[in-house]
Amino acid sequence: MVVDKIKRATKLFGFELARWSPVLAESIWVRPNSVSFKITANCNSLCITCGEWKEVSRGELTTEEIKRVMDDLKTLGLKNFYVSGGEPTLRRDLAEILEYARELGFSTGLTTHGLTLTESRARRLFEAGLGMIGFSVDGVGEVHDFVRGRKGFYDRTLRSIGIASELRREFDFKLMVGFTLNGVNMDTLVPLAKELIPFGVKMNVGLINFTTQQFKIADGKTMGLWPQDLDHLSEVIDEALALGKEHPDLFAALSSEWKTWALEYFKDPKGENIPCSIGYHKIYIDPHGWVYPCWPMDPTGNVREQSIREILASDKHRHTLHNMLRLNCPGCSCNTYSNRFNHLPRVLNKRFKGLLSPSPKVEQSPRGFDNLVES
């Protein structure tokens, strides 16, 4: 325990110093513990927030190429292997990939829209060792169908969630739902949460932003949240927090502090000037082998040309990480909240307040699937 605290303190001091020193930032050995692997860009949804479904993605990494990358990831000590898309269930080798991940000792997670997940397909994935399944849901009924671009989508997704919920009687896995708050669906957050309670899911609530791959083509006038929406957004979050008190296991990381951050995000998308350290903890790989420190940034290498170790050690990758620490990036809502838990001044402030509190309660960093909105 003491050793872990010393390592964490050293990391926090290191990030703060590295923010101001390019030499130090680019000399820190990058040891990510998670990968978000977008194994296909193909999708059978018609989402208005994404354009990947408009064309067929060809020349994607083969099964053997993905396994070779997984071998490289294992040698680097990564623990978590998260699969996304596109729609990852469209890959016929998905179960084989998950089985190989289990053989290598990875914890695995999958994000899906749930449109075509049958009982037999779901069972095969859990037999392969899938440890977490997350469904992306954008509202209730017609609202979800509108965002997804297909009538009846909500009912089919809810059916898939029900299938997964039933399979928890046989398999040990986490069941999550990702909900991205936007101008179209925020009034459905609480109704959706109430509808999901019987399934025993944990909801991960995020905010729409237009810098990541997922929402670059979204219509800001339709989907966006603007200053005039913030009072109503505050009311919606308060209602969700009240529901969370009745059902403590319902939300993954919804709190009064999350509410404060959510309302401030639209005034300061760079996250209260808190440096982004996500690239030191996680890497992102797309279907054609390009490696990213974070989706909004440019790729720093390709696994078809270099090993993961070579890419992470490259000047380009390290320079990009320093730019992220300095907030020379577009800013996004995906990681700015979790970055607060790796920011030395904020951590010290929270600890100090905890010492003064008669019943100290230190909020924990969110544990969940931070890319549930990707499908």
mmCIF file of C-alpha atoms in Angstrom:
data_model
loop_
_atom_site.group_PDB
_atom_site.id
_atom_site.type_symbol
_atom_site.label_atom_id
_atom_site.label_comp_id
_atom_site.label_asym_id
_atom_site.label_seq_id
_atom_site.Cartn_x
_atom_site.Cartn_y
_atom_site.Cartn_z
ATOM 1 C CA MET A 1 0.000 0.000 0.000
ATOM 2 C CA VAL A 2 2.796 2.444 0.944
ATOM 3 C CA VAL A 3 4.725 1.561 -2.204
ATOM 4 C CA ASP A 4 1.636 2.202 -4.337
ATOM 5 C CA LYS A 5 1.127 5.617 -2.708
ATOM 6 C CA ILE A 6 4.759 6.532 -3.332
ATOM 7 C CA LYS A 7 4.455 5.496 -6.987
ATOM 8 C CA ARG A 8 1.285 7.547 -7.387
ATOM 9 C CA ALA A 9 2.825 10.612 -5.729
ATOM 10 C CA THR A 10 5.900 10.302 -7.942
ATOM 11 C CA LYS A 11 3.672 10.091 -11.029
ATOM 12 C CA LEU A 12 1.672 13.179 -10.035
ATOM 13 C CA PHE A 13 4.807 15.227 -9.385
ATOM 14 C CA GLY A 14 6.265 13.955 -12.641
ATOM 15 C CA PHE A 15 3.270 15.050 -14.710
ATOM 16 C CA GLU A 16 3.265 18.497 -13.143
ATOM 17 C CA LEU A 17 6.981 19.026 -13.805
ATOM 18 C CA ALA A 18 6.789 17.499 -17.272
ATOM 19 C CA ARG A 19 4.106 19.978 -18.207
ATOM 20 C CA TRP A 20 6.712 22.741 -18.124
ATOM 21 C CA SER A 21 9.718 20.787 -19.342
ATOM 22 C CA PRO A 22 9.775 19.339 -22.869
ATOM 23 C CA VAL A 23 12.928 17.410 -21.999
ATOM 24 C CA LEU A 24 11.312 15.767 -18.980
ATOM 25 C CA ALA A 25 7.995 15.186 -20.772
ATOM 26 C CA GLU A 26 9.693 13.451 -23.671
ATOM 27 C CA SER A 27 11.971 11.408 -21.410
ATOM 28 C CA ILE A 28 9.180 9.818 -19.354
ATOM 29 C CA TRP A 29 8.843 6.171 -20.327
ATOM 30 C CA VAL A 30 5.332 5.661 -21.671
ATOM 31 C CA ARG A 31 3.707 2.700 -19.927
ATOM 32 C CA PRO A 32 0.018 2.639 -20.828
ATOM 33 C CA ASN A 33 -2.177 0.094 -19.070
ATOM 34 C CA SER A 34 -5.094 0.129 -21.528
ATOM 35 C CA VAL A 35 -5.733 0.067 -25.250
ATOM 36 C CA SER A 36 -8.882 1.124 -27.082
ATOM 37 C CA PHE A 37 -8.761 -0.957 -30.249
ATOM 38 C CA LYS A 38 -11.141 0.086 -32.984
ATOM 39 C CA ILE A 39 -11.139 -3.223 -34.832
ATOM 40 C CA THR A 40 -13.451 -2.079 -37.640
ATOM 41 C CA ALA A 41 -14.840 1.151 -39.025
ATOM 42 C CA ASN A 42 -17.758 -0.655 -40.662
ATOM 43 C CA CYS A 43 -21.162 -0.195 -39.088
ATOM 44 C CA ASN A 44 -24.777 -1.146 -39.777
ATOM 45 C CA SER A 45 -26.186 1.874 -37.983
ATOM 46 C CA LEU A 46 -27.076 5.195 -39.650
ATOM 47 C CA CYS A 47 -26.187 7.567 -36.833
ATOM 48 C CA ILE A 48 -26.527 11.285 -37.446
ATOM 49 C CA THR A 49 -23.447 11.850 -35.279
ATOM 50 C CA CYS A 50 -21.111 9.709 -37.357
ATOM 51 C CA GLY A 51 -20.370 9.154 -41.020
ATOM 52 C CA GLU A 52 -18.442 5.891 -40.975
ATOM 53 C CA TRP A 53 -21.481 3.944 -42.152
ATOM 54 C CA LYS A 54 -21.521 5.949 -45.394
ATOM 55 C CA GLU A 55 -18.694 3.927 -46.925
ATOM 56 C CA VAL A 56 -17.210 0.456 -46.624
ATOM 57 C CA SER A 57 -13.892 0.267 -44.817
ATOM 58 C CA ARG A 58 -11.460 -2.021 -46.632
ATOM 59 C CA GLY A 59 -7.935 -3.225 -45.940
ATOM 60 C CA GLU A 60 -8.447 -3.420 -42.198
ATOM 61 C CA LEU A 61 -6.066 -5.341 -39.946
ATOM 62 C CA THR A 62 -6.368 -9.103 -40.309
ATOM 63 C CA THR A 63 -6.874 -11.488 -37.421
ATOM 64 C CA GLU A 64 -3.198 -12.410 -37.410
ATOM 65 C CA GLU A 65 -2.123 -8.773 -37.533
ATOM 66 C CA ILE A 66 -4.346 -7.971 -34.564
ATOM 67 C CA LYS A 67 -2.914 -10.924 -32.636
ATOM 68 C CA ARG A 68 0.623 -9.745 -33.379
ATOM 69 C CA VAL A 69 -0.265 -6.306 -32.034
ATOM 70 C CA MET A 70 -1.773 -7.924 -28.957
ATOM 71 C CA ASP A 71 1.490 -9.778 -28.382
ATOM 72 C CA ASP A 72 3.320 -6.446 -28.514
ATOM 73 C CA LEU A 73 0.846 -4.893 -26.095
ATOM 74 C CA LYS A 74 1.346 -7.750 -23.670
ATOM 75 C CA THR A 75 5.132 -7.326 -23.651
ATOM 76 C CA LEU A 76 4.577 -3.682 -22.666
ATOM 77 C CA GLY A 77 2.552 -4.746 -19.640
ATOM 78 C CA LEU A 78 -0.895 -3.548 -20.722
ATOM 79 C CA LYS A 79 -3.725 -5.016 -18.679
ATOM 80 C CA ASN A 80 -6.925 -3.863 -20.381
ATOM 81 C CA PHE A 81 -7.993 -4.618 -23.953
ATOM 82 C CA TYR A 82 -11.058 -2.621 -24.998
ATOM 83 C CA VAL A 83 -12.716 -3.242 -28.361
ATOM 84 C CA SER A 84 -14.806 -0.702 -30.243
ATOM 85 C CA GLY A 85 -15.809 0.355 -33.758
ATOM 86 C CA GLY A 86 -17.655 1.069 -36.024
ATOM 87 C CA GLU A 87 -19.623 -1.906 -34.848
ATOM 88 C CA PRO A 88 -17.166 -4.558 -33.577
ATOM 89 C CA THR A 89 -19.719 -7.379 -33.670
ATOM 90 C CA LEU A 90 -19.568 -7.188 -37.475
ATOM 91 C CA ARG A 91 -16.114 -8.795 -37.357
ATOM 92 C CA ARG A 92 -16.476 -12.531 -37.786
ATOM 93 C CA ASP A 93 -13.271 -13.116 -35.847
ATOM 94 C CA LEU A 94 -14.411 -11.147 -32.779
ATOM 95 C CA ALA A 95 -14.751 -14.210 -30.533
ATOM 96 C CA GLU A 96 -11.345 -15.453 -31.686
ATOM 97 C CA ILE A 97 -9.790 -12.084 -30.833
ATOM 98 C CA LEU A 98 -11.382 -12.139 -27.386
ATOM 99 C CA GLU A 99 -10.212 -15.702 -26.774
ATOM 100 C CA TYR A 100 -6.666 -14.714 -27.641
ATOM 101 C CA ALA A 101 -6.926 -11.720 -25.318
ATOM 102 C CA ARG A 102 -7.961 -14.066 -22.515
ATOM 103 C CA GLU A 103 -5.001 -16.350 -23.260
ATOM 104 C CA LEU A 104 -2.692 -13.349 -22.911
ATOM 105 C CA GLY A 105 -4.289 -12.411 -19.593
ATOM 106 C CA PHE A 106 -6.012 -9.189 -20.676
ATOM 107 C CA SER A 107 -9.167 -7.866 -19.071
ATOM 108 C CA THR A 108 -11.533 -7.310 -21.979
ATOM 109 C CA GLY A 109 -14.369 -4.947 -22.786
ATOM 110 C CA LEU A 110 -16.590 -4.353 -25.795
ATOM 111 C CA THR A 111 -18.722 -1.433 -26.940
ATOM 112 C CA THR A 112 -21.725 -2.171 -29.178
ATOM 113 C CA HIS A 113 -24.921 -0.507 -30.365
ATOM 114 C CA GLY A 114 -26.717 -3.819 -29.752
ATOM 115 C CA LEU A 115 -28.677 -3.856 -32.992
ATOM 116 C CA THR A 116 -27.893 -7.431 -34.021
ATOM 117 C CA LEU A 117 -26.789 -9.093 -30.797
ATOM 118 C CA THR A 118 -28.644 -12.386 -30.478
ATOM 119 C CA GLU A 119 -28.559 -14.765 -27.518
ATOM 120 C CA SER A 120 -26.270 -17.190 -29.330
ATOM 121 C CA ARG A 121 -23.862 -14.456 -30.435
ATOM 122 C CA ALA A 122 -23.754 -12.959 -26.964
ATOM 123 C CA ARG A 123 -23.158 -16.370 -25.397
ATOM 124 C CA ARG A 124 -20.252 -16.992 -27.766
ATOM 125 C CA LEU A 125 -18.610 -13.727 -26.724
ATOM 126 C CA PHE A 126 -18.907 -14.495 -23.026
ATOM 127 C CA GLU A 127 -17.629 -18.010 -23.569
ATOM 128 C CA ALA A 128 -14.619 -16.373 -25.239
ATOM 129 C CA GLY A 129 -13.940 -14.478 -22.018
ATOM 130 C CA LEU A 130 -15.553 -11.076 -22.552
ATOM 131 C CA GLY A 131 -15.385 -9.303 -19.206
ATOM 132 C CA MET A 132 -17.457 -6.197 -19.906
ATOM 133 C CA ILE A 133 -20.077 -5.294 -22.474
ATOM 134 C CA GLY A 134 -21.218 -1.724 -22.930
ATOM 135 C CA PHE A 135 -24.244 -0.663 -24.940
ATOM 136 C CA SER A 136 -24.436 2.833 -26.421
ATOM 137 C CA VAL A 137 -27.943 4.221 -25.875
ATOM 138 C CA ASP A 138 -28.841 7.757 -26.903
ATOM 139 C CA GLY A 139 -32.304 8.204 -25.445
ATOM 140 C CA VAL A 140 -35.677 6.558 -25.044
ATOM 141 C CA GLY A 141 -37.809 5.324 -27.938
ATOM 142 C CA GLU A 142 -38.017 7.688 -30.882
ATOM 143 C CA VAL A 143 -35.192 9.883 -29.582
ATOM 144 C CA HIS A 144 -32.737 6.980 -29.739
ATOM 145 C CA ASP A 145 -34.115 5.960 -33.139
ATOM 146 C CA PHE A 146 -33.644 9.518 -34.422
ATOM 147 C CA VAL A 147 -29.993 9.662 -33.368
ATOM 148 C CA ARG A 148 -29.323 6.175 -34.714
ATOM 149 C CA GLY A 149 -31.163 6.828 -37.963
ATOM 150 C CA ARG A 150 -33.347 3.706 -37.908
ATOM 151 C CA LYS A 151 -36.853 3.039 -36.635
ATOM 152 C CA GLY A 152 -37.166 0.326 -34.026
ATOM 153 C CA PHE A 153 -33.506 0.648 -33.016
ATOM 154 C CA TYR A 154 -34.307 1.376 -29.377
ATOM 155 C CA ASP A 155 -36.476 -1.707 -28.941
ATOM 156 C CA ARG A 156 -33.814 -3.932 -30.479
ATOM 157 C CA THR A 157 -31.062 -2.444 -28.338
ATOM 158 C CA LEU A 158 -33.157 -2.863 -25.198
ATOM 159 C CA ARG A 159 -33.786 -6.480 -26.210
ATOM 160 C CA SER A 160 -30.023 -7.020 -26.498
ATOM 161 C CA ILE A 161 -29.460 -5.491 -23.080
ATOM 162 C CA GLY A 162 -32.068 -7.893 -21.717
ATOM 163 C CA ILE A 163 -30.260 -10.833 -23.329
ATOM 164 C CA ALA A 164 -26.993 -9.787 -21.725
ATOM 165 C CA SER A 165 -28.682 -9.268 -18.379
ATOM 166 C CA GLU A 166 -30.072 -12.804 -18.441
ATOM 167 C CA LEU A 167 -26.667 -14.259 -19.340
ATOM 168 C CA ARG A 168 -25.207 -12.829 -16.130
ATOM 169 C CA ARG A 169 -26.811 -15.819 -14.465
ATOM 170 C CA GLU A 170 -24.219 -17.980 -16.257
ATOM 171 C CA PHE A 171 -21.243 -15.670 -16.854
ATOM 172 C CA ASP A 172 -19.354 -13.172 -14.744
ATOM 173 C CA PHE A 173 -19.095 -9.856 -16.599
ATOM 174 C CA LYS A 174 -19.878 -6.163 -16.184
ATOM 175 C CA LEU A 175 -22.931 -4.757 -17.935
ATOM 176 C CA MET A 176 -22.817 -1.060 -18.789
ATOM 177 C CA VAL A 177 -24.728 1.505 -20.805
ATOM 178 C CA GLY A 178 -23.104 4.620 -22.236
ATOM 179 C CA PHE A 179 -25.272 7.716 -22.582
ATOM 180 C CA THR A 180 -23.956 10.863 -24.270
ATOM 181 C CA LEU A 181 -25.809 13.965 -23.117
ATOM 182 C CA ASN A 182 -26.664 16.296 -25.976
ATOM 183 C CA GLY A 183 -29.256 18.846 -26.994
ATOM 184 C CA VAL A 184 -31.593 16.202 -28.396
ATOM 185 C CA ASN A 185 -31.675 13.654 -25.601
ATOM 186 C CA MET A 186 -30.961 15.256 -22.231
ATOM 187 C CA ASP A 187 -34.617 15.085 -21.181
ATOM 188 C CA THR A 188 -34.486 11.301 -21.637
ATOM 189 C CA LEU A 189 -31.566 10.649 -19.271
ATOM 190 C CA VAL A 190 -33.663 9.970 -16.184
ATOM 191 C CA PRO A 191 -36.496 8.106 -18.011
ATOM 192 C CA LEU A 192 -33.860 5.881 -19.619
ATOM 193 C CA ALA A 193 -32.118 5.266 -16.316
ATOM 194 C CA LYS A 194 -35.412 4.225 -14.726
ATOM 195 C CA GLU A 195 -36.129 1.857 -17.607
ATOM 196 C CA LEU A 196 -32.689 0.270 -17.249
ATOM 197 C CA ILE A 197 -32.830 -0.313 -13.483
ATOM 198 C CA PRO A 198 -34.405 -3.801 -13.761
ATOM 199 C CA PHE A 199 -31.514 -4.953 -15.976
ATOM 200 C CA GLY A 200 -28.923 -4.215 -13.310
ATOM 201 C CA VAL A 201 -26.762 -2.054 -15.584
ATOM 202 C CA LYS A 202 -24.318 0.659 -14.597
ATOM 203 C CA MET A 203 -24.684 3.851 -16.624
ATOM 204 C CA ASN A 204 -21.730 5.909 -17.781
ATOM 205 C CA VAL A 205 -22.853 9.452 -18.639
ATOM 206 C CA GLY A 206 -20.739 11.574 -20.969
ATOM 207 C CA LEU A 207 -21.017 14.904 -22.761
ATOM 208 C CA ILE A 208 -21.169 15.486 -26.479
ATOM 209 C CA ASN A 209 -18.210 17.255 -28.038
ATOM 210 C CA PHE A 210 -17.240 17.869 -31.629
ATOM 211 C CA THR A 211 -13.502 17.221 -31.547
ATOM 212 C CA THR A 212 -13.415 13.436 -31.422
ATOM 213 C CA GLN A 213 -13.866 11.127 -34.393
ATOM 214 C CA GLN A 214 -17.320 10.160 -33.232
ATOM 215 C CA PHE A 215 -18.992 13.577 -33.456
ATOM 216 C CA LYS A 216 -17.018 15.512 -36.045
ATOM 217 C CA ILE A 217 -19.877 15.524 -38.548
ATOM 218 C CA ALA A 218 -22.682 16.020 -36.024
ATOM 219 C CA ASP A 219 -24.933 19.033 -36.507
ATOM 220 C CA GLY A 220 -24.054 21.350 -33.652
ATOM 221 C CA LYS A 221 -27.348 23.239 -33.926
ATOM 222 C CA THR A 222 -29.248 19.983 -33.449
ATOM 223 C CA MET A 223 -26.998 18.014 -31.090
ATOM 224 C CA GLY A 224 -25.020 20.690 -29.284
ATOM 225 C CA LEU A 225 -25.361 22.030 -25.773
ATOM 226 C CA TRP A 226 -25.056 25.796 -25.545
ATOM 227 C CA PRO A 227 -24.893 28.334 -22.698
ATOM 228 C CA GLN A 228 -28.657 28.841 -22.867
ATOM 229 C CA ASP A 229 -29.088 25.090 -22.226
ATOM 230 C CA LEU A 230 -26.993 24.957 -19.058
ATOM 231 C CA ASP A 231 -29.735 25.819 -16.558
ATOM 232 C CA HIS A 232 -31.880 23.024 -17.934
ATOM 233 C CA LEU A 233 -28.870 20.693 -18.033
ATOM 234 C CA SER A 234 -28.292 21.461 -14.357
ATOM 235 C CA GLU A 235 -31.870 20.450 -13.561
ATOM 236 C CA VAL A 236 -31.516 17.203 -15.503
ATOM 237 C CA ILE A 237 -28.314 16.272 -13.675
ATOM 238 C CA ASP A 238 -29.896 17.089 -10.304
ATOM 239 C CA GLU A 239 -32.774 14.769 -11.122
ATOM 240 C CA ALA A 240 -30.310 12.034 -12.099
ATOM 241 C CA LEU A 241 -28.339 12.563 -8.884
ATOM 242 C CA ALA A 242 -31.538 12.155 -6.860
ATOM 243 C CA LEU A 243 -32.268 8.900 -8.679
ATOM 244 C CA GLY A 244 -28.698 7.804 -8.034
ATOM 245 C CA LYS A 245 -29.197 8.209 -4.306
ATOM 246 C CA GLU A 246 -32.129 5.796 -4.510
ATOM 247 C CA HIS A 247 -30.095 3.372 -6.628
ATOM 248 C CA PRO A 248 -26.418 3.728 -5.616
ATOM 249 C CA ASP A 249 -25.174 1.212 -8.203
ATOM 250 C CA LEU A 250 -26.924 2.812 -11.164
ATOM 251 C CA PHE A 251 -24.373 5.432 -12.257
ATOM 252 C CA ALA A 252 -20.660 4.890 -12.758
ATOM 253 C CA ALA A 253 -19.346 8.364 -11.941
ATOM 254 C CA LEU A 254 -22.206 10.793 -11.462
ATOM 255 C CA SER A 255 -21.679 13.171 -8.552
ATOM 256 C CA SER A 256 -22.050 16.803 -7.567
ATOM 257 C CA GLU A 257 -18.463 17.335 -8.678
ATOM 258 C CA TRP A 258 -19.233 15.765 -12.054
ATOM 259 C CA LYS A 259 -22.125 18.204 -12.380
ATOM 260 C CA THR A 260 -19.818 21.160 -11.674
ATOM 261 C CA TRP A 261 -17.378 19.907 -14.292
ATOM 262 C CA ALA A 262 -20.148 19.259 -16.845
ATOM 263 C CA LEU A 263 -21.492 22.794 -16.588
ATOM 264 C CA GLU A 264 -18.018 24.325 -16.749
ATOM 265 C CA TYR A 265 -16.905 22.161 -19.679
ATOM 266 C CA PHE A 266 -18.856 24.189 -22.215
ATOM 267 C CA LYS A 267 -17.167 27.368 -20.984
ATOM 268 C CA ASP A 268 -13.726 25.752 -20.872
ATOM 269 C CA PRO A 269 -13.404 22.667 -23.146
ATOM 270 C CA LYS A 270 -9.741 22.324 -22.188
ATOM 271 C CA GLY A 271 -10.731 21.238 -18.701
ATOM 272 C CA GLU A 272 -9.983 24.011 -16.178
ATOM 273 C CA ASN A 273 -6.423 24.240 -17.477
ATOM 274 C CA ILE A 274 -5.767 20.741 -16.112
ATOM 275 C CA PRO A 275 -3.097 18.995 -18.211
ATOM 276 C CA CYS A 276 -4.186 15.928 -20.160
ATOM 277 C CA SER A 277 -2.172 12.866 -19.192
ATOM 278 C CA ILE A 278 -4.407 10.258 -20.872
ATOM 279 C CA GLY A 279 -1.717 9.437 -23.436
ATOM 280 C CA TYR A 280 0.545 8.109 -20.697
ATOM 281 C CA HIS A 281 -2.175 5.710 -19.502
ATOM 282 C CA LYS A 282 -3.868 4.626 -22.702
ATOM 283 C CA ILE A 283 -3.303 4.185 -26.427
ATOM 284 C CA TYR A 284 -5.767 4.060 -29.310
ATOM 285 C CA ILE A 285 -5.474 1.938 -32.449
ATOM 286 C CA ASP A 286 -7.680 2.211 -35.523
ATOM 287 C CA PRO A 287 -8.730 -0.545 -37.976
ATOM 288 C CA HIS A 288 -5.861 0.201 -40.362
ATOM 289 C CA GLY A 289 -3.168 0.076 -37.709
ATOM 290 C CA TRP A 290 -2.670 3.758 -36.955
ATOM 291 C CA VAL A 291 -1.754 4.474 -33.328
ATOM 292 C CA TYR A 292 -3.028 7.576 -31.520
ATOM 293 C CA PRO A 293 -2.221 9.068 -28.097
ATOM 294 C CA CYS A 294 -5.863 10.222 -28.169
ATOM 295 C CA TRP A 295 -8.466 10.207 -30.930
ATOM 296 C CA PRO A 296 -8.531 13.998 -31.543
ATOM 297 C CA MET A 297 -4.745 14.025 -32.106
ATOM 298 C CA ASP A 298 -2.862 12.957 -35.225
ATOM 299 C CA PRO A 299 -1.561 9.367 -35.376
ATOM 300 C CA THR A 300 2.060 8.846 -34.411
ATOM 301 C CA GLY A 301 2.799 5.579 -36.196
ATOM 302 C CA ASN A 302 1.391 2.454 -37.805
ATOM 303 C CA VAL A 303 1.667 -1.100 -36.461
ATOM 304 C CA ARG A 304 2.164 -2.413 -39.998
ATOM 305 C CA GLU A 305 5.421 -0.491 -40.151
ATOM 306 C CA GLN A 306 6.658 -0.430 -36.551
ATOM 307 C CA SER A 307 6.159 -2.268 -33.287
ATOM 308 C CA ILE A 308 4.065 -0.624 -30.573
ATOM 309 C CA ARG A 309 7.217 -0.177 -28.490
ATOM 310 C CA GLU A 310 8.958 1.678 -31.332
ATOM 311 C CA ILE A 311 5.949 3.953 -31.852
ATOM 312 C CA LEU A 312 5.648 4.836 -28.158
ATOM 313 C CA ALA A 313 9.384 5.548 -27.968
ATOM 314 C CA SER A 314 9.372 7.746 -31.081
ATOM 315 C CA ASP A 315 10.021 11.477 -30.905
ATOM 316 C CA LYS A 316 6.690 12.113 -32.619
ATOM 317 C CA HIS A 317 4.695 10.211 -29.995
ATOM 318 C CA ARG A 318 6.533 11.760 -27.062
ATOM 319 C CA HIS A 319 6.235 15.244 -28.536
ATOM 320 C CA THR A 320 2.481 14.736 -28.945
ATOM 321 C CA LEU A 321 2.166 13.665 -25.302
ATOM 322 C CA HIS A 322 3.897 16.856 -24.234
ATOM 323 C CA ASN A 323 1.507 18.881 -26.385
ATOM 324 C CA MET A 324 -1.377 17.174 -24.608
ATOM 325 C CA LEU A 325 0.086 18.012 -21.211
ATOM 326 C CA ARG A 326 0.375 21.622 -22.361
ATOM 327 C CA LEU A 327 -3.204 21.470 -23.676
ATOM 328 C CA ASN A 328 -2.057 22.149 -27.204
ATOM 329 C CA CYS A 329 -4.949 19.984 -28.326
ATOM 330 C CA PRO A 330 -8.596 20.486 -29.380
ATOM 331 C CA GLY A 331 -9.900 19.619 -25.920
ATOM 332 C CA CYS A 332 -12.628 17.027 -25.428
ATOM 333 C CA SER A 333 -15.158 15.761 -22.919
ATOM 334 C CA CYS A 334 -13.842 12.192 -23.003
ATOM 335 C CA ASN A 335 -10.892 12.574 -20.658
ATOM 336 C CA THR A 336 -10.989 16.010 -19.064
ATOM 337 C CA TYR A 337 -12.938 14.737 -16.054
ATOM 338 C CA SER A 338 -10.664 11.758 -15.356
ATOM 339 C CA ASN A 339 -7.608 14.020 -15.808
ATOM 340 C CA ARG A 340 -8.649 15.793 -12.617
ATOM 341 C CA PHE A 341 -7.588 12.690 -10.689
ATOM 342 C CA ASN A 342 -4.049 12.916 -12.078
ATOM 343 C CA HIS A 343 -3.602 16.639 -11.419
ATOM 344 C CA LEU A 344 -1.345 17.312 -8.421
ATOM 345 C CA PRO A 345 -2.819 20.667 -7.239
ATOM 346 C CA ARG A 346 -6.356 19.312 -7.391
ATOM 347 C CA VAL A 347 -5.466 16.064 -5.604
ATOM 348 C CA LEU A 348 -3.687 17.944 -2.816
ATOM 349 C CA ASN A 349 -6.646 20.320 -2.485
ATOM 350 C CA LYS A 350 -9.077 17.401 -2.219
ATOM 351 C CA ARG A 351 -6.913 15.664 0.374
ATOM 352 C CA PHE A 352 -6.625 18.864 2.420
ATOM 353 C CA LYS A 353 -10.388 19.401 2.377
ATOM 354 C CA GLY A 354 -10.835 15.751 3.352
ATOM 355 C CA LEU A 355 -8.696 16.271 6.451
ATOM 356 C CA LEU A 356 -10.861 19.216 7.489
ATOM 357 C CA SER A 357 -14.110 17.357 6.923
ATOM 358 C CA PRO A 358 -15.634 15.571 9.947
ATOM 359 C CA SER A 359 -16.590 12.688 7.635
ATOM 360 C CA PRO A 360 -13.944 12.732 4.910
ATOM 361 C CA LYS A 361 -15.081 11.341 1.637
ATOM 362 C CA VAL A 362 -12.595 11.445 -1.219
ATOM 363 C CA GLU A 363 -14.189 10.954 -4.604
ATOM 364 C CA GLN A 364 -12.625 8.152 -6.574
ATOM 365 C CA SER A 365 -11.507 8.341 -10.164
ATOM 366 C CA PRO A 366 -14.223 6.960 -12.454
ATOM 367 C CA ARG A 367 -13.784 3.271 -13.207
ATOM 368 C CA GLY A 368 -15.490 2.313 -16.357
ATOM 369 C CA PHE A 369 -15.431 2.339 -20.077
ATOM 370 C CA ASP A 370 -14.521 5.853 -21.089
ATOM 371 C CA ASN A 371 -15.263 5.213 -24.755
ATOM 372 C CA LEU A 372 -18.760 3.894 -24.527
ATOM 373 C CA VAL A 373 -19.993 6.511 -26.955
ATOM 374 C CA GLU A 374 -17.943 5.145 -29.824
ATOM 375 C CA SER A 375 -20.484 2.777 -31.332
#
